[in-house]
Amino acid sequence: MNLVYEKVKRCFDVIRQKTDFQPAVGIVLGSGLGGFADNIQVEAEISYGEIEDFPVSTVAGHAGKFIFGYLRDKPVVCMKGRVHYYEGYVVSDVVLPVRLMYLMGVKTLFLTNAAGGIQSGMKAGDFMLLTDHIACFVPNPLVGSNAEEFGPRFPDMSEIYDRSLRKIIESVAEEFRIPIKEGVYAQLTGPSYESPAEIRLLKALGADAVGMSTAVEAITANHMGMKVCAISCISNLAAGLNENPLTHTEVQEAADKAAPLFQKLVTESILRF
Ligand code: HPA
């Protein structure tokens, strides 16, 4: 058996010893968006630390656990805290949680993140629906011997962010009068924020927002045939577009402020998936 598959399967076996809950939708919560989990009628919680082999996040503000339960009548699993490449994990570990959710039965994955805004006219507190991404500055999560259990060797990536899910999110945003932009997300490794020249480069390449997560997770989910959607909460303008230096505190505060509207958008969308 493939080593990556074996590792995910070991984690899955630990989960199944603790709960047999079958989520249909998986949600990954980005910086400052953890409060979303309070909307879930909780059936079970499993801290990442309880799962031997699971990469445990070290970032302040990224408490690590799976929360299983219902969003009204929808069975969901929520990841409160994700694993980032900049923490020093190999990329196959960074995406292990997404593969684990696939084994749990998740068919639809909703990724969220805090990101720096690049698109003209963006401001802190805006939301951006991802239409596509640029992931060629980070290692591809599918490198290595291919686990056929998950998907094909050379998967198509021409529509990573599912069009029908995007339509639903857009209609919810309209219904609740939540302004939402759309655009291309570029993932960089971090942990340093970008230089102004790097932001100019990304802009020239067609990026509308920049962050340190999400794209590798979306590739992995797409490989397995999951439907994927993602929203960035623009926590700051990217380097050089803003007078002040960037801080993690600023990013978290902006995400905290946007959280109530964000939670509404995510919840109402999932109920319509
Ligand atoms: N750059 C990269 N990642 C980020 C940013 C940023 O400006 N803001 C929040 N996450």
CSV table of C-alpha atoms and ligand atoms in Angstrom, one decimal:
chain,number,residue,atom,x,y,z
A,1,MET,CA,0.0,0.0,0.0
A,2,ASN,CA,1.0,3.6,-0.6
A,3,LEU,CA,2.8,5.2,2.4
A,4,VAL,CA,0.7,8.4,2.3
A,5,TYR,CA,-2.5,6.4,2.1
A,6,GLU,CA,-1.4,4.2,5.0
A,7,LYS,CA,-0.7,7.2,7.2
A,8,VAL,CA,-4.1,8.8,6.4
A,9,LYS,CA,-5.8,5.4,7.0
A,10,ARG,CA,-4.1,5.1,10.5
A,11,CYS,CA,-5.5,8.6,11.4
A,12,PHE,CA,-8.9,7.6,10.1
A,13,ASP,CA,-8.9,4.4,12.2
A,14,VAL,CA,-8.3,6.5,15.3
A,15,ILE,CA,-11.2,8.8,14.4
A,16,ARG,CA,-13.5,5.8,13.8
A,17,GLN,CA,-12.7,4.5,17.3
A,18,LYS,CA,-13.9,7.8,18.7
A,19,THR,CA,-16.9,8.6,16.5
A,20,ASP,CA,-18.9,7.1,13.6
A,21,PHE,CA,-20.3,10.4,12.6
A,22,GLN,CA,-20.5,10.8,8.8
A,23,PRO,CA,-20.1,14.4,7.6
A,24,ALA,CA,-21.2,15.4,4.1
A,25,VAL,CA,-19.5,18.8,4.2
A,26,GLY,CA,-16.0,19.7,5.5
A,27,ILE,CA,-15.1,23.3,6.5
A,28,VAL,CA,-11.6,24.5,7.2
A,29,LEU,CA,-11.6,27.7,9.3
A,30,GLY,CA,-8.9,30.3,8.7
A,31,SER,CA,-7.3,32.8,11.1
A,32,GLY,CA,-9.8,34.5,13.3
A,33,LEU,CA,-12.7,32.6,11.8
A,34,GLY,CA,-12.8,29.9,14.4
A,35,GLY,CA,-16.0,31.3,16.0
A,36,PHE,CA,-18.0,29.7,13.2
A,37,ALA,CA,-17.8,26.5,15.1
A,38,ASP,CA,-20.1,27.9,17.7
A,39,ASN,CA,-23.0,27.6,15.2
A,40,ILE,CA,-22.6,23.8,15.1
A,41,GLN,CA,-24.7,21.5,17.2
A,42,VAL,CA,-21.8,19.4,18.4
A,43,GLU,CA,-21.9,15.6,18.3
A,44,ALA,CA,-18.2,14.9,18.8
A,45,GLU,CA,-14.8,16.7,19.1
A,46,ILE,CA,-11.4,15.3,18.5
A,47,SER,CA,-8.3,17.3,19.2
A,48,TYR,CA,-5.6,16.8,16.6
A,49,GLY,CA,-3.2,15.8,19.4
A,50,GLU,CA,-5.4,12.7,20.1
A,51,ILE,CA,-4.6,11.4,16.6
A,52,GLU,CA,-1.2,9.9,16.5
A,53,ASP,CA,0.6,10.8,13.2
A,54,PHE,CA,-1.5,14.0,12.8
A,55,PRO,CA,0.5,17.1,12.2
A,56,VAL,CA,-0.3,19.5,15.0
A,57,SER,CA,-0.5,23.3,14.3
A,58,THR,CA,1.8,25.6,16.3
A,59,VAL,CA,0.3,29.0,15.3
A,60,ALA,CA,-1.3,31.2,17.9
A,61,GLY,CA,-5.0,31.5,17.1
A,62,HIS,CA,-5.1,28.1,15.4
A,63,ALA,CA,-6.5,25.8,18.1
A,64,GLY,CA,-6.5,22.4,16.6
A,65,LYS,CA,-9.5,20.1,16.6
A,66,PHE,CA,-12.1,18.4,14.4
A,67,ILE,CA,-15.7,19.4,15.4
A,68,PHE,CA,-18.4,17.0,14.2
A,69,GLY,CA,-22.0,18.0,14.3
A,70,TYR,CA,-25.0,19.5,12.6
A,71,LEU,CA,-25.4,22.9,10.9
A,72,ARG,CA,-29.2,22.8,11.2
A,73,ASP,CA,-29.8,19.4,9.5
A,74,LYS,CA,-26.5,19.2,7.6
A,75,PRO,CA,-23.9,16.8,9.0
A,76,VAL,CA,-20.6,18.7,8.9
A,77,VAL,CA,-17.0,18.4,10.1
A,78,CYS,CA,-15.2,21.6,10.9
A,79,MET,CA,-11.5,22.0,11.2
A,80,LYS,CA,-10.7,24.6,13.8
A,81,GLY,CA,-7.1,25.2,13.0
A,82,ARG,CA,-5.2,24.0,9.9
A,83,VAL,CA,-1.7,22.9,9.2
A,84,HIS,CA,0.6,25.2,7.3
A,85,TYR,CA,3.6,24.4,5.1
A,86,TYR,CA,5.6,27.2,6.9
A,87,GLU,CA,5.4,25.2,10.2
A,88,GLY,CA,7.9,22.8,8.7
A,89,TYR,CA,5.7,19.9,7.7
A,90,VAL,CA,6.2,18.1,4.4
A,91,VAL,CA,3.4,19.1,2.0
A,92,SER,CA,1.8,15.6,2.2
A,93,ASP,CA,1.3,16.2,5.9
A,94,VAL,CA,-0.1,19.7,5.3
A,95,VAL,CA,-2.9,18.1,3.2
A,96,LEU,CA,-3.4,15.0,5.3
A,97,PRO,CA,-6.5,16.5,7.0
A,98,VAL,CA,-8.2,17.0,3.7
A,99,ARG,CA,-7.6,13.4,2.8
A,100,LEU,CA,-8.8,12.3,6.2
A,101,MET,CA,-12.1,14.2,5.6
A,102,TYR,CA,-12.4,12.4,2.3
A,103,LEU,CA,-12.2,9.1,4.1
A,104,MET,CA,-14.8,10.3,6.6
A,105,GLY,CA,-17.2,10.7,3.6
A,106,VAL,CA,-16.9,14.4,3.0
A,107,LYS,CA,-18.1,15.2,-0.6
A,108,THR,CA,-17.9,19.0,-0.4
A,109,LEU,CA,-15.1,21.0,1.0
A,110,PHE,CA,-15.4,24.7,2.1
A,111,LEU,CA,-12.1,26.3,2.6
A,112,THR,CA,-11.7,29.7,4.3
A,113,ASN,CA,-8.6,31.9,4.9
A,114,ALA,CA,-7.4,35.3,5.8
A,115,ALA,CA,-5.5,36.9,2.9
A,116,GLY,CA,-3.8,40.0,1.7
A,117,GLY,CA,-5.7,42.0,-0.9
A,118,ILE,CA,-4.0,42.8,-4.2
A,119,GLN,CA,-7.0,43.6,-6.5
A,120,SER,CA,-7.6,47.3,-7.1
A,121,GLY,CA,-10.3,48.7,-4.8
A,122,MET,CA,-10.0,46.0,-2.2
A,123,LYS,CA,-10.0,46.9,1.5
A,124,ALA,CA,-9.6,45.1,4.8
A,125,GLY,CA,-12.9,43.3,5.7
A,126,ASP,CA,-13.8,42.4,2.1
A,127,PHE,CA,-14.7,38.9,1.1
A,128,MET,CA,-13.3,37.2,-2.0
A,129,LEU,CA,-14.8,34.1,-3.6
A,130,LEU,CA,-12.0,32.1,-5.2
A,131,THR,CA,-12.5,31.5,-8.9
A,132,ASP,CA,-9.0,30.0,-9.4
A,133,HIS,CA,-5.6,30.0,-7.8
A,134,ILE,CA,-1.8,30.2,-8.5
A,135,ALA,CA,0.0,27.4,-6.6
A,136,CYS,CA,3.3,27.2,-8.5
A,137,PHE,CA,5.2,29.0,-5.8
A,138,VAL,CA,4.5,26.1,-3.3
A,139,PRO,CA,5.3,22.4,-3.6
A,140,ASN,CA,2.6,20.4,-5.4
A,141,PRO,CA,0.9,18.2,-2.7
A,142,LEU,CA,0.5,15.3,-5.2
A,143,VAL,CA,4.3,14.9,-5.7
A,144,GLY,CA,5.4,11.4,-4.8
A,145,SER,CA,4.1,7.9,-5.7
A,146,ASN,CA,0.4,8.4,-6.5
A,147,ALA,CA,-2.1,6.9,-4.1
A,148,GLU,CA,-4.7,5.4,-6.6
A,149,GLU,CA,-7.1,5.2,-3.7
A,150,PHE,CA,-7.3,9.0,-3.8
A,151,GLY,CA,-7.2,9.7,-7.5
A,152,PRO,CA,-5.4,9.6,-10.8
A,153,ARG,CA,-1.7,10.5,-11.4
A,154,PHE,CA,-2.4,13.5,-13.6
A,155,PRO,CA,-5.6,15.1,-12.4
A,156,ASP,CA,-7.3,17.9,-14.4
A,157,MET,CA,-7.3,21.3,-12.6
A,158,SER,CA,-9.3,23.3,-15.0
A,159,GLU,CA,-12.2,24.0,-12.6
A,160,ILE,CA,-10.7,23.6,-9.1
A,161,TYR,CA,-13.4,25.8,-7.4
A,162,ASP,CA,-16.8,24.3,-8.4
A,163,ARG,CA,-18.9,26.6,-10.5
A,164,SER,CA,-22.2,25.4,-9.0
A,165,LEU,CA,-21.0,26.0,-5.4
A,166,ARG,CA,-19.8,29.5,-6.5
A,167,LYS,CA,-23.2,30.3,-7.9
A,168,ILE,CA,-24.9,29.3,-4.6
A,169,ILE,CA,-22.5,31.4,-2.5
A,170,GLU,CA,-23.1,34.4,-4.9
A,171,SER,CA,-26.8,34.1,-4.6
A,172,VAL,CA,-26.6,33.9,-0.7
A,173,ALA,CA,-24.4,37.0,-0.7
A,174,GLU,CA,-27.0,38.8,-2.8
A,175,GLU,CA,-29.9,37.6,-0.7
A,176,PHE,CA,-28.3,38.8,2.6
A,177,ARG,CA,-26.7,41.8,1.0
A,178,ILE,CA,-23.2,40.7,1.8
A,179,PRO,CA,-20.7,42.3,-0.6
A,180,ILE,CA,-18.4,39.8,-2.1
A,181,LYS,CA,-15.7,40.1,-4.7
A,182,GLU,CA,-14.2,37.3,-6.7
A,183,GLY,CA,-10.7,36.5,-7.9
A,184,VAL,CA,-7.6,34.5,-8.1
A,185,TYR,CA,-5.7,33.5,-4.9
A,186,ALA,CA,-2.0,33.0,-4.9
A,187,GLN,CA,-0.5,30.8,-2.3
A,188,LEU,CA,3.1,31.5,-1.1
A,189,THR,CA,4.9,29.5,1.6
A,190,GLY,CA,5.3,32.3,4.1
A,191,PRO,CA,5.9,32.7,7.0
A,192,SER,CA,7.3,36.1,6.1
A,193,TYR,CA,4.8,38.4,4.4
A,194,GLU,CA,5.6,39.3,0.9
A,195,SER,CA,7.9,42.2,-0.2
A,196,PRO,CA,6.2,45.0,-2.3
A,197,ALA,CA,8.1,43.8,-5.4
A,198,GLU,CA,6.7,40.3,-4.9
A,199,ILE,CA,3.2,41.8,-4.6
A,200,ARG,CA,3.8,43.7,-7.9
A,201,LEU,CA,4.9,40.4,-9.5
A,202,LEU,CA,1.8,38.6,-8.2
A,203,LYS,CA,-0.4,41.3,-9.5
A,204,ALA,CA,1.2,41.1,-12.9
A,205,LEU,CA,0.6,37.4,-12.9
A,206,GLY,CA,-3.1,37.8,-12.3
A,207,ALA,CA,-3.4,37.3,-8.5
A,208,ASP,CA,-6.1,39.2,-6.6
A,209,ALA,CA,-5.2,38.0,-3.1
A,210,VAL,CA,-2.3,36.3,-1.4
A,211,GLY,CA,-2.1,33.9,1.5
A,212,MET,CA,-0.2,30.9,2.9
A,213,SER,CA,-2.8,28.1,2.7
A,214,THR,CA,-5.8,26.8,0.7
A,215,ALA,CA,-4.4,26.2,-2.8
A,216,VAL,CA,-2.6,22.9,-1.8
A,217,GLU,CA,-5.7,21.8,0.1
A,218,ALA,CA,-7.9,22.6,-2.9
A,219,ILE,CA,-5.6,20.6,-5.3
A,220,THR,CA,-5.7,17.6,-3.0
A,221,ALA,CA,-9.5,17.7,-2.7
A,222,ASN,CA,-9.9,18.1,-6.4
A,223,HIS,CA,-7.6,15.1,-7.0
A,224,MET,CA,-10.1,13.0,-5.0
A,225,GLY,CA,-13.1,14.3,-6.8
A,226,MET,CA,-14.5,16.4,-4.0
A,227,LYS,CA,-16.4,19.6,-4.8
A,228,VAL,CA,-14.4,22.6,-3.5
A,229,CYS,CA,-15.2,26.2,-2.8
A,230,ALA,CA,-13.2,28.8,-0.9
A,231,ILE,CA,-13.6,32.3,0.4
A,232,SER,CA,-10.8,34.7,1.5
A,233,CYS,CA,-11.5,37.2,4.2
A,234,ILE,CA,-9.2,40.2,3.2
A,235,SER,CA,-7.6,41.0,6.4
A,236,ASN,CA,-5.2,43.7,5.1
A,237,LEU,CA,-3.9,45.2,1.9
A,238,ALA,CA,-0.9,43.3,0.6
A,239,ALA,CA,2.6,44.7,1.2
A,240,GLY,CA,3.4,48.0,-0.5
A,241,LEU,CA,-0.4,48.8,-1.0
A,242,ASN,CA,-0.6,49.9,2.6
A,243,GLU,CA,1.4,52.5,4.5
A,244,ASN,CA,1.9,50.3,7.6
A,245,PRO,CA,4.0,47.2,8.2
A,246,LEU,CA,1.9,44.0,8.4
A,247,THR,CA,1.4,42.2,11.7
A,248,HIS,CA,-0.3,38.9,12.5
A,249,THR,CA,-2.3,40.7,15.2
A,250,GLU,CA,-3.7,43.1,12.5
A,251,VAL,CA,-4.6,40.1,10.4
A,252,GLN,CA,-6.5,38.4,13.2
A,253,GLU,CA,-8.2,41.6,14.4
A,254,ALA,CA,-9.6,42.3,10.9
A,255,ALA,CA,-10.8,38.7,10.5
A,256,ASP,CA,-12.4,38.9,14.0
A,257,LYS,CA,-14.3,42.0,12.9
A,258,ALA,CA,-15.5,40.4,9.7
A,259,ALA,CA,-16.4,37.2,11.4
A,260,PRO,CA,-20.2,37.7,12.0
A,261,LEU,CA,-21.0,38.4,8.3
A,262,PHE,CA,-18.5,35.8,7.2
A,263,GLN,CA,-20.2,33.2,9.4
A,264,LYS,CA,-23.6,34.1,8.0
A,265,LEU,CA,-22.3,33.8,4.4
A,266,VAL,CA,-20.7,30.4,5.1
A,267,THR,CA,-23.6,29.0,7.1
A,268,GLU,CA,-26.4,30.0,4.7
A,269,SER,CA,-24.4,28.7,1.7
A,270,ILE,CA,-23.7,25.3,3.3
A,271,LEU,CA,-27.4,25.0,4.0
A,272,ARG,CA,-28.1,25.4,0.3
A,273,PHE,CA,-25.4,23.0,-0.9
B,1,HPA,N1,0.2,37.9,2.8
B,1,HPA,C1,0.2,36.6,3.0
B,1,HPA,N2,-0.7,35.9,3.8
B,1,HPA,C2,-1.6,36.7,4.4
B,1,HPA,C3,-1.7,38.0,4.3
B,1,HPA,C4,-0.7,38.7,3.4
B,1,HPA,O1,-0.7,39.9,3.2
B,1,HPA,N3,-2.7,38.5,5.1
B,1,HPA,C5,-3.2,37.4,5.7
B,1,HPA,N4,-2.5,36.3,5.3
